[in-house]
N, CA and C of each residue as an Amber inpcrd file, in Angstrom:
protein
   237
  13.9220000   2.2500000  -0.7060000  13.1940000   0.9980000  -0.5570000
  11.7130000   1.2540000  -0.7430000  11.0390000   0.3030000  -1.3180000
   9.5980000   0.3850000  -1.5160000   8.9460000  -0.6260000  -0.5830000
   7.9750000  -0.1730000   0.1840000   7.2570000  -1.0400000   1.1130000
   5.7750000  -1.0140000   0.7960000   5.1240000  -2.1470000   0.8990000
   3.6760000  -2.2180000   0.8200000   3.1480000  -2.4140000   2.2260000
   2.1660000  -1.6030000   2.6050000   1.5820000  -1.7510000   3.9360000
   0.1390000  -2.1870000   3.7670000  -0.1510000  -3.3690000   4.2440000
  -1.5050000  -3.8860000   4.1810000  -2.1890000  -3.5720000   5.4910000
  -3.3360000  -2.9440000   5.4070000  -4.0490000  -2.5580000   6.6300000
  -5.0030000  -3.6530000   7.0580000  -5.4260000  -3.5710000   8.2830000
  -6.2550000  -4.6170000   8.8760000  -7.7360000  -4.5210000   8.4990000
  -8.1160000  -3.5550000   7.6880000  -9.5110000  -3.4080000   7.2930000
  -9.8830000  -4.5610000   6.3590000 -10.8080000  -5.3880000   6.7760000
 -11.2830000  -6.5470000   6.0030000 -10.1820000  -7.5430000   5.6710000
  -9.0850000  -7.5200000   6.3880000  -7.9820000  -8.4410000   6.1530000
  -7.5270000  -9.0210000   7.4860000  -6.9650000 -10.2000000   7.4080000
  -6.3040000 -10.7670000   8.5830000  -4.8430000 -10.9690000   8.2190000
  -4.0310000 -11.0690000   9.2360000  -2.6100000 -11.3160000   8.9980000
  -2.4260000 -12.5920000   8.1650000  -3.2070000 -13.6200000   8.4580000
  -3.0910000 -14.8850000   7.7310000  -3.4930000 -14.7440000   6.2650000
  -4.5430000 -13.9970000   5.9630000  -4.9520000 -13.7800000   4.5540000
  -3.8580000 -13.0620000   3.7830000  -3.2660000 -12.0660000   4.4090000
  -2.1820000 -11.3270000   3.7600000  -0.9920000 -12.2520000   3.5380000
  -0.6610000 -13.0580000   4.5250000   0.4590000 -14.0040000   4.4180000
   0.2060000 -14.9970000   3.2750000  -1.0200000 -15.5180000   3.1800000
  -1.3520000 -16.4550000   2.0900000  -1.2230000 -15.7710000   0.7290000
  -1.7660000 -14.5630000   0.6130000  -1.7180000 -13.8430000  -0.6570000
  -0.2780000 -13.5850000  -1.0910000   0.5330000 -13.0740000  -0.1750000
   1.9250000 -12.7810000  -0.5450000   2.7140000 -14.0560000  -0.8030000
   2.2960000 -15.1680000  -0.2100000   2.9390000 -16.4470000  -0.4910000
   2.6000000 -16.9750000  -1.8730000   1.4200000 -16.6310000  -2.3730000
   0.9750000 -17.0880000  -3.6910000   1.3870000 -16.1500000  -4.8190000
   1.6520000 -14.8980000  -4.5010000   2.0160000 -13.8900000  -5.5040000
   3.3580000 -13.2830000  -5.1230000   4.2850000 -13.3550000  -6.0370000
   5.6250000 -12.8260000  -5.7630000   5.5830000 -11.3000000  -5.7480000
   5.8590000 -10.7320000  -4.6090000   5.8550000  -9.2820000  -4.4630000
   7.2750000  -8.7550000  -4.6680000   7.4370000  -7.7060000  -5.4870000
   8.7760000  -7.1540000  -5.7100000   9.1840000  -6.1580000  -4.6260000
   8.5150000  -6.2380000  -3.4750000   8.7840000  -5.3300000  -2.3730000
   8.3830000  -6.0120000  -1.0680000   8.8480000  -5.4620000   0.0330000
   8.4880000  -5.9990000   1.3360000   7.0640000  -5.5710000   1.6860000
   6.2800000  -6.5040000   2.2310000   4.9070000  -6.2090000   2.6300000
   4.8200000  -6.2470000   4.1540000   4.2980000  -5.1560000   4.7010000
   4.0900000  -5.0570000   6.1400000   2.5960000  -5.1340000   6.4240000
   2.2370000  -5.5120000   7.6330000   0.8380000  -5.6120000   8.0370000
   0.5910000  -4.6470000   9.1870000  -0.3220000  -3.7060000   8.9890000
  -0.6120000  -2.6780000   9.9810000  -1.8560000  -3.0710000  10.7850000
  -1.6480000  -3.9450000  11.7360000  -2.7540000  -4.4680000  12.5390000
  -3.4280000  -3.3920000  13.3870000  -2.6830000  -2.3860000  13.7830000
  -3.2180000  -1.3470000  14.6610000  -3.8650000  -0.1830000  13.9030000
  -3.7880000  -0.1810000  12.5610000  -4.4130000   0.8820000  11.7810000
  -3.7040000   2.2200000  11.8430000  -2.4370000   2.2080000  12.1930000
  -1.6850000   3.4610000  12.3110000  -1.6060000   4.1820000  10.9610000
  -1.2720000   3.4480000   9.9080000  -1.1540000   4.0870000   8.5900000
  -2.5220000   4.5230000   8.0650000  -3.5650000   3.7770000   8.3790000
  -4.9180000   4.1470000   7.9560000  -5.2980000   5.5060000   8.5450000
  -5.0290000   5.6870000   9.8030000  -5.3390000   6.9660000  10.4630000
  -4.3950000   8.0760000   9.9960000  -3.1200000   7.7770000   9.8510000
  -2.1430000   8.7990000   9.4800000  -2.4420000   9.4090000   8.1150000
  -2.9050000   8.5810000   7.1780000  -3.1640000   9.0730000   5.8240000
  -4.6450000   9.1830000   5.5220000  -5.4700000   9.0670000   6.5710000
  -6.9140000   9.2230000   6.4460000  -7.4740000   8.4010000   5.2840000
  -7.1010000   7.1420000   5.2480000  -7.5620000   6.2450000   4.1800000
  -9.0800000   6.1040000   4.2440000  -9.7850000   6.4590000   3.1740000
 -11.2450000   6.4230000   3.2080000 -11.8250000   5.0150000   3.0290000
 -11.0520000   4.1130000   2.4580000 -11.5180000   2.7530000   2.2030000
 -10.3360000   1.9020000   1.7840000 -10.5900000   0.6150000   1.5590000
  -9.5220000  -0.2420000   1.0640000  -9.2740000   0.0810000  -0.4060000
  -8.2070000  -0.4550000  -0.9440000  -7.7120000  -0.1210000  -2.2820000
  -7.3380000   1.3580000  -2.3620000  -6.7670000   1.8600000  -1.2940000
  -6.2970000   3.2340000  -1.2230000  -4.7790000   3.1900000  -1.2770000
  -4.2060000   3.9260000  -2.2120000  -2.7560000   3.9300000  -2.3900000
  -2.2060000   5.2970000  -2.0280000  -1.1470000   5.2900000  -1.2450000
  -0.4120000   6.5070000  -0.9080000   1.0410000   6.2530000  -1.2770000
   1.6020000   7.1130000  -2.0930000   3.0210000   7.0310000  -2.4440000
   3.7070000   8.2160000  -1.7830000   4.7450000   7.9110000  -1.0160000
   5.4600000   8.9240000  -0.2520000   6.8980000   8.9820000  -0.7510000
   7.3810000  10.1900000  -1.0010000   8.7570000  10.3130000  -1.4920000
   9.7510000  10.2060000  -0.3350000  11.0320000  10.2590000  -0.6640000
  12.0830000  10.0330000   0.3430000  12.1370000  11.1210000   1.4100000
  11.5330000  12.2680000   1.1510000  11.5100000  13.3310000   2.1630000
  10.2550000  13.2650000   3.0310000   9.3970000  12.2700000   2.7610000
   8.1930000  12.1020000   3.5670000   6.9660000  12.8110000   3.0290000
   7.0780000  13.4480000   1.8760000   5.9320000  14.1360000   1.2800000
   5.0770000  13.1720000   0.4760000   3.7750000  13.3750000   0.5210000
   2.8500000  12.5440000  -0.2410000   2.9450000  12.9480000  -1.7110000
   3.2860000  11.9840000  -2.5670000   3.4300000  12.2340000  -3.9980000
   2.2040000  11.7820000  -4.7830000   1.3740000  10.9220000  -4.1660000
   0.1900000  10.4050000  -4.8630000  -0.7670000   9.8050000  -3.8440000
  -2.0420000  10.0000000  -4.0760000  -3.0800000   9.2470000  -3.3730000
  -4.1330000   8.8670000  -4.3890000  -4.7670000   7.7290000  -4.1810000
  -5.8190000   7.2860000  -5.0780000  -6.6300000   6.1710000  -4.4470000
  -7.8520000   6.0280000  -4.9400000  -8.7830000   5.0360000  -4.4120000
  -9.3000000   4.1790000  -5.5550000  -9.4700000   2.8870000  -5.2880000
 -10.0890000   1.9930000  -6.2570000  -9.1110000   1.0570000  -6.9240000
  -9.6620000   0.1690000  -7.7250000  -8.8370000  -0.8460000  -8.3730000
  -8.1560000  -0.3320000  -9.6320000  -8.7010000   0.6890000 -10.2600000
  -8.1110000   1.2390000 -11.4880000  -7.4680000   2.5820000 -11.1640000
  -6.1690000   2.5640000 -10.9140000  -5.4520000   3.7910000 -10.5790000
  -4.2680000   3.9750000 -11.5120000  -3.9080000   5.2090000 -11.7280000
  -2.7640000   5.5440000 -12.5830000  -1.6840000   6.1920000 -11.7270000
  -0.9490000   5.3380000 -11.0240000   0.0670000   5.8340000 -10.0950000
   1.4830000   5.6400000 -10.6190000   1.6290000   5.0520000 -11.8020000
   2.9550000   4.7160000 -12.3130000   3.8590000   5.9260000 -12.4480000
   3.3290000   7.0460000 -12.9390000   4.1490000   8.2480000 -13.1250000
   4.6840000   8.7540000 -11.7840000   3.8320000   8.8020000 -10.7850000
   4.2710000   9.2500000  -9.4560000   5.3010000   8.2880000  -8.8740000
   5.0930000   7.0010000  -9.0590000   6.0400000   6.0060000  -8.5500000
   7.3920000   6.1390000  -9.2310000   7.3860000   6.3360000 -10.5400000
   8.6510000   6.5340000 -11.2600000   9.3500000   7.8100000 -10.8030000
   8.5770000   8.8550000 -10.5680000   9.1420000  10.1280000 -10.1290000
   9.8350000   9.9780000  -8.7670000   9.1780000   9.3190000  -7.8080000
   9.8010000   9.1920000  -6.4850000  10.9320000   8.1740000  -6.4790000
  10.9010000   7.2300000  -7.4440000  11.9650000   6.2350000  -7.5330000
  13.1780000   6.7870000  -8.2910000  13.0010000   7.9500000  -8.9220000
  14.1100000   8.5660000  -9.6430000  14.3180000   8.0100000 -11.0290000
  13.2800000   7.4090000 -11.6020000  13.3820000   6.8460000 -12.9640000
  12.8550000   7.8110000 -13.9880000
């Protein structure tokens, strides 16, 4: 399963709910109000992507709006 976790940095639960309501997400989106994932993966800022494989290992990290994570995502998805 693929999950998107939206962190509470500069976001509210309602903003995330509105965004996901307006844009069809091909995955479940969770909201991390307590910042647990931000601390666990030491996210330096928003627009930070972490892809984790099925064994829990980090397969990709990146920052910013222009990222090339497709290869890592395909690798962990088994495609």
